[in-house]
Short mmCIF file of C-alpha atoms in Angstrom, two decimals:
data_model
loop_
_atom_site.label_atom_id
_atom_site.label_comp_id
_atom_site.label_asym_id
_atom_site.label_seq_id
_atom_site.Cartn_x
_atom_site.Cartn_y
_atom_site.Cartn_z
CA TYR A 1 175.56 117.64 149.44
CA GLN A 2 174.32 120.82 148.02
CA ARG A 3 171.15 121.90 145.65
CA ARG A 4 171.56 122.77 141.96
CA VAL A 5 170.02 122.89 139.26
CA ARG A 6 172.18 122.99 135.93
CA GLY A 7 172.71 121.21 132.84
CA VAL A 8 175.61 118.76 132.60
CA GLN A 9 175.81 116.64 129.18
CA ALA A 10 174.08 117.91 125.91
CA ASP A 11 172.11 114.18 125.97
CA GLY A 12 168.98 114.21 128.35
CA MET A 13 170.74 113.32 131.71
CA LEU A 14 169.12 113.00 135.11
CA ARG A 15 170.81 112.51 138.65
CA CYS A 16 169.08 113.33 141.88
CA VAL A 17 169.74 112.37 145.49
CA THR A 18 167.59 112.99 148.58
CA ALA A 19 168.31 112.13 152.03
CA GLN A 20 164.28 111.45 152.74
CA PRO A 21 164.03 107.95 151.07
CA LYS A 22 160.31 107.30 152.64
CA LEU A 23 158.66 109.99 150.59
CA LEU A 24 159.42 107.87 147.31
CA PRO A 25 156.68 104.78 148.39
CA LEU A 26 154.84 107.22 150.29
CA LEU A 27 154.13 109.30 147.08
CA LEU A 28 153.24 106.34 144.08
CA SER A 29 151.18 104.83 146.87
CA CYS A 30 148.71 108.19 146.32
CA LEU A 31 148.70 107.03 142.68
CA GLU A 32 147.84 103.02 143.02
CA PHE A 33 145.09 102.21 141.75
CA ASP A 34 145.07 98.99 139.45
CA LYS A 35 147.84 96.51 138.49
CA ASP A 36 148.90 97.57 135.24
CA GLN A 37 149.10 101.70 135.21
CA VAL A 38 151.75 103.51 133.38
CA ILE A 39 152.38 106.35 135.35
CA THR A 40 154.71 109.40 133.59
CA CYS A 41 157.64 110.70 135.11
CA SER A 42 158.76 114.30 134.52
CA ALA A 43 162.40 115.93 135.66
CA SER A 44 162.63 119.83 135.54
CA SER A 45 163.96 122.79 137.28
CA THR A 46 161.62 122.59 139.61
CA GLY A 47 161.32 118.89 140.86
CA LEU A 48 160.26 115.74 140.21
CA ARG A 49 156.50 114.58 139.24
CA PHE A 50 154.22 111.39 138.51
CA LEU A 51 151.53 111.82 136.56
CA TYR A 52 148.98 109.06 136.06
CA ASP A 53 145.48 109.87 133.55
CA ASP A 54 142.95 108.32 131.91
CA LYS A 55 139.31 110.24 130.13
CA SER A 56 138.08 111.47 133.66
CA GLN A 57 141.15 112.11 135.75
CA GLN A 58 144.25 113.52 136.44
CA VAL A 59 146.39 112.12 139.35
CA TYR A 60 149.45 113.81 139.93
CA ALA A 61 152.52 113.46 142.82
CA ASP A 62 155.50 116.36 142.72
CA MET A 63 159.06 115.79 144.77
CA PRO A 64 160.19 119.62 144.66
CA VAL A 65 163.61 120.16 144.22
CA GLN A 66 163.92 121.35 147.78
CA LEU A 67 163.69 118.13 148.80
CA PHE A 68 166.92 116.90 146.96
CA GLN A 69 170.49 116.77 148.09
CA GLU A 70 171.45 116.71 144.14
CA PHE A 71 170.02 117.33 141.46
CA ASN A 72 171.74 117.61 138.01
CA ILE A 73 169.73 118.28 134.88
CA THR A 74 170.20 118.34 131.30
CA GLU A 75 166.84 119.25 130.18
CA THR A 76 165.36 118.89 126.79
CA GLU A 77 164.38 121.41 123.57
CA CYS A 78 160.52 120.96 125.44
CA GLN A 79 162.69 121.79 129.23
CA ILE A 80 160.89 118.88 130.49
CA LEU A 81 163.01 115.46 130.96
CA GLU A 82 160.55 112.08 130.29
CA TRP A 83 159.76 108.66 130.43
CA ARG A 84 157.64 105.66 131.01
CA LEU A 85 157.11 103.17 133.79
CA VAL A 86 154.71 100.33 134.75
CA LEU A 87 153.69 101.97 138.21
CA HIS A 88 153.75 98.53 139.93
CA THR A 89 156.78 98.05 138.92
CA LEU A 90 159.09 100.38 140.30
CA CYS A 91 157.10 100.33 143.76
CA ASP A 92 157.73 96.66 144.04
CA ILE A 93 161.21 97.66 143.59
CA VAL A 94 161.10 99.99 146.31
CA LYS A 95 159.97 98.05 148.65
CA LEU A 96 163.09 95.46 148.02
CA PHE A 97 164.43 98.23 149.91
CA GLY A 98 163.22 97.41 152.71
CA ASP A 99 160.60 97.97 155.27
CA HIS A 100 162.73 101.11 156.77
CA LEU A 101 164.35 103.67 154.16
CA TYR A 102 167.55 105.64 155.81
CA GLY A 103 169.73 106.66 154.20
CA GLN A 104 170.16 108.53 150.83
CA LEU A 105 168.08 107.87 147.77
CA SER A 106 170.00 108.71 144.25
CA MET A 107 168.12 107.98 140.60
CA GLU A 108 169.34 108.37 137.25
CA TYR A 109 168.10 108.63 133.88
CA SER A 110 169.76 108.68 130.42
CA SER A 111 167.34 109.16 127.51
CA GLU A 112 169.90 108.18 125.33
CA ASP A 113 169.46 104.50 126.67
CA HIS A 114 166.00 105.27 129.16
CA GLU A 115 167.60 102.65 131.77
CA LEU A 116 166.14 104.91 135.53
CA VAL A 117 168.45 103.69 138.23
CA MET A 118 168.25 103.76 141.53
CA ALA A 119 169.51 103.51 144.39
CA LEU A 120 169.69 103.55 148.17
CA GLN A 121 173.34 104.58 150.13
CA ASP A 122 172.18 103.72 154.36
CA LYS A 123 175.50 104.12 156.71
CA THR A 124 175.52 101.51 159.20
CA SER A 125 176.43 101.51 163.33
CA SER A 126 180.07 100.55 161.84
CA SER A 127 180.28 102.68 159.55
CA ILE A 128 180.01 100.86 156.53
CA THR A 129 178.05 102.29 153.46
CA ILE A 130 175.65 99.57 152.30
CA SER A 131 174.70 100.10 148.80
CA THR A 132 171.38 98.52 147.50
CA GLN A 133 171.18 99.37 143.63
CA PHE A 134 168.12 98.36 141.02
CA LYS A 135 168.69 99.55 136.80
CA LEU A 136 164.93 99.81 135.36
CA ALA A 137 164.13 99.91 131.54
CA THR A 138 161.33 102.45 130.77
CA MET A 139 159.10 103.81 127.51
CA ALA A 140 159.46 106.22 125.38
CA PRO A 141 157.27 109.33 126.42
CA LEU A 142 153.64 109.93 123.93
CA SER A 143 154.19 111.88 121.92
CA ASN A 144 151.53 114.42 123.35
CA THR A 145 149.58 114.00 126.83
CA ALA A 146 146.07 114.61 128.02
CA ASP A 147 145.96 118.07 129.98
CA PHE A 148 142.44 119.31 131.19
CA HIS A 149 143.15 123.18 131.27
CA PHE A 150 141.79 123.16 134.55
CA SER A 151 143.31 127.15 135.20
CA HIS A 152 141.68 128.17 132.02
CA SER A 153 138.37 128.20 132.88
CA PRO A 154 137.20 130.89 136.06
CA ILE A 155 137.71 129.27 139.99
CA LEU A 156 134.64 130.21 140.96
CA ASN A 157 134.80 128.17 144.97
CA ARG A 158 137.40 126.25 146.88
CA VAL A 159 138.03 125.56 151.26
CA ILE A 160 140.65 123.83 152.38
CA LEU A 161 140.04 121.47 155.24
CA LYS A 162 141.30 119.03 157.32
CA SER A 163 142.31 115.29 154.97
CA GLU A 164 140.37 112.85 157.59
CA ASP A 165 136.94 115.15 157.66
CA LEU A 166 136.71 114.45 153.45
CA LYS A 167 138.10 111.04 153.88
CA ASP A 168 134.80 110.33 156.84
CA ALA A 169 132.83 111.87 154.54
CA LEU A 170 133.54 109.66 150.96
CA LEU A 171 133.55 106.32 153.67
CA GLU A 172 129.60 107.72 155.42
CA LEU A 173 129.04 107.35 151.31
CA GLU A 174 130.56 104.30 150.88
CA TRP A 175 126.83 101.37 151.32
CA ILE A 176 125.03 103.30 149.55
CA GLY A 177 126.26 101.70 146.51
CA GLY A 178 125.86 104.59 144.35
CA ASN A 179 127.62 105.44 141.02
CA THR A 180 128.36 108.65 141.36
CA VAL A 181 128.33 111.40 144.14
CA GLU A 182 127.70 115.76 143.92
CA LEU A 183 129.09 117.95 144.83
CA THR A 184 127.50 121.55 146.24
CA MET A 185 129.46 124.49 146.92
CA SER A 186 128.14 127.67 148.20
CA ASP A 187 127.62 130.79 149.74
CA GLU A 188 125.21 130.05 151.26
CA ASP A 189 124.01 127.50 153.90
CA PRO A 190 124.38 124.71 152.35
CA TYR A 191 127.90 125.83 151.81
CA PHE A 192 129.46 121.67 151.46
CA VAL A 193 127.48 119.30 150.82
CA LEU A 194 128.82 115.12 149.20
CA GLN A 195 125.31 113.17 148.20
CA SER A 196 124.25 109.66 146.63
CA THR A 197 122.07 107.67 145.76
CA GLY A 198 122.17 103.83 145.49
CA SER A 199 120.60 100.67 145.60
CA SER A 200 120.35 100.85 149.47
CA GLY A 201 118.53 104.60 149.35
CA SER A 202 120.55 107.79 150.05
CA ALA A 203 123.25 109.84 151.33
CA GLN A 204 124.21 113.47 152.43
CA VAL A 205 127.10 114.92 154.81
CA GLU A 206 126.51 119.01 155.16
CA PHE A 207 129.80 120.31 156.26
CA PRO A 208 128.25 123.92 158.54
CA THR A 209 130.92 126.60 158.53
CA THR A 210 130.00 127.48 161.62
CA SER A 211 132.66 125.51 163.14
CA PRO A 212 135.47 127.22 163.61
CA ASP A 213 137.97 123.51 163.15
CA LEU A 214 135.86 122.18 159.95
CA PHE A 215 137.26 124.93 157.40
CA LEU A 216 141.00 126.65 157.37
CA CYS A 217 139.10 128.04 154.52
CA PHE A 218 136.34 129.55 152.62
CA GLU A 219 136.17 131.41 148.92
CA CYS A 220 132.68 130.70 147.69
CA GLN A 221 131.68 133.40 144.91
CA GLN A 222 128.50 131.58 144.10
CA GLU A 223 126.46 127.83 144.66
CA GLN A 224 128.23 125.47 142.78
CA SER A 225 126.56 122.15 142.06
CA ALA A 226 128.65 119.02 139.70
CA SER A 227 128.81 115.09 140.10
CA PHE A 228 130.93 112.52 139.63
CA LEU A 229 132.20 109.47 139.27
CA LEU A 230 132.22 107.94 142.89
CA GLY A 231 134.51 105.01 142.41
CA THR A 232 136.91 107.71 141.16
CA ILE A 233 136.83 110.01 143.59
CA GLN A 234 136.97 107.28 146.30
CA ARG A 235 140.54 106.76 144.62
CA VAL A 236 141.54 109.97 146.79
CA ILE A 237 140.81 107.74 150.47
CA ARG A 238 144.99 107.35 150.32
CA THR A 239 145.71 110.02 149.88
CA LEU A 240 143.80 111.86 152.27
CA SER A 241 145.36 109.18 155.36
CA VAL A 242 148.98 110.37 154.54
CA SER A 243 147.74 113.86 153.74
CA SER A 244 147.15 116.67 157.02
CA GLN A 245 144.58 119.02 155.00
CA VAL A 246 143.59 118.89 151.19
CA GLN A 247 141.95 121.97 149.25
CA VAL A 248 138.80 121.86 147.40
CA GLN A 249 138.68 124.29 144.06
CA MET A 250 136.11 123.96 141.75
CA ASN A 251 136.51 126.00 138.42
CA GLU A 252 133.76 127.19 135.80
CA GLN A 253 132.86 124.41 133.94
CA GLY A 254 132.38 122.04 136.98
CA MET A 255 136.06 120.41 137.25
CA LEU A 256 137.27 119.71 140.63
CA ASN A 257 140.96 120.13 141.49
CA LEU A 258 141.47 118.19 145.26
CA LYS A 259 145.59 119.35 146.17
CA HIS A 260 146.57 117.35 149.80
CA THR A 261 149.59 118.66 151.13
CA VAL A 262 151.90 116.08 152.20
CA ARG A 263 154.35 116.41 154.79
CA SER A 264 158.04 115.19 154.91
CA GLY A 265 160.14 114.19 158.65
CA GLU A 266 161.98 117.51 157.43
CA GLY A 267 158.75 119.98 157.07
CA HIS A 268 158.65 120.19 153.05
CA VAL A 269 156.17 119.52 151.91
CA CYS A 270 154.13 118.20 148.85
CA TYR A 271 151.61 118.20 146.78
CA VAL A 272 148.75 115.13 144.92
CA ASP A 273 146.66 116.73 142.42
CA PHE A 274 143.46 114.70 141.34
CA MET A 275 142.20 116.66 139.27
CA THR A 276 138.83 114.97 138.00
CA LEU A 277 136.15 115.80 135.10
CA PRO A 278 132.75 116.23 135.95
CA THR A 279 130.06 113.22 134.48
CA PHE A 280 129.08 115.15 132.37
CA CYS A 281 131.87 116.27 130.68
CA ASP A 282 134.57 113.99 128.68
CA SER A 283 137.83 114.99 127.98
CA ASP A 284 138.44 114.52 125.09
CA ASP A 285 136.43 117.82 124.20
CA GLN A 286 138.66 119.15 126.30
CA ASP A 287 141.07 121.77 124.28
#
């Protein structure tokens, strides 16, 4: 196959093929928090995106077009082909392909019949091709979706650290029993602090900049603190377990963006973003 992005018909249609099927369940697991979650899937010339959002957080996982051997799309008038489905159902279907995903995974979608067709083709040792196919009914996209406008406000502080280090810090705060976690980023000591207070006391985790292996990048312009719902922030634990590093950004309004780097077996990079509103901010107030 050769990767290509082009229109094929007047109706909104998608057909894509990847030789790295294991990435799909890995990325979907990063979005799975509750049984009845509905996610929005979108396809554009840049690749596929899987999005989940609620009033306090937006989470999206991207599969860039470089991951596909074939990527044929006819976009709608807004340049994006979108549909919605129940995440738990999609994950169950992917599990039915088996624990060891090999071969080529294809996905086809048509806005005419609102059906997602997923097929896995795998050649056995005797050169016999086994094909497994599932069809999944989808829902129409929402007429308007929330946008947290993270980039509309200046980004004051940005650091990159190993995912494992941030995961350990968040797990240290679990036993406190608090409802919120406060993040402080500063250009002076203490530079990066997570703290929480609950029924069992209080805990604080500081990240010193004196350790050469701790921060892969450290760009802080001024001291800034914001509080977030601890349960919402802890949704990143699974993603931190499968990613190599995480970029932590906070804009002027106190909104937090955690961008996780997930690498495929072939060296391609996928990103999983968690954009979280501070506890004093409501998404209804966003423009």
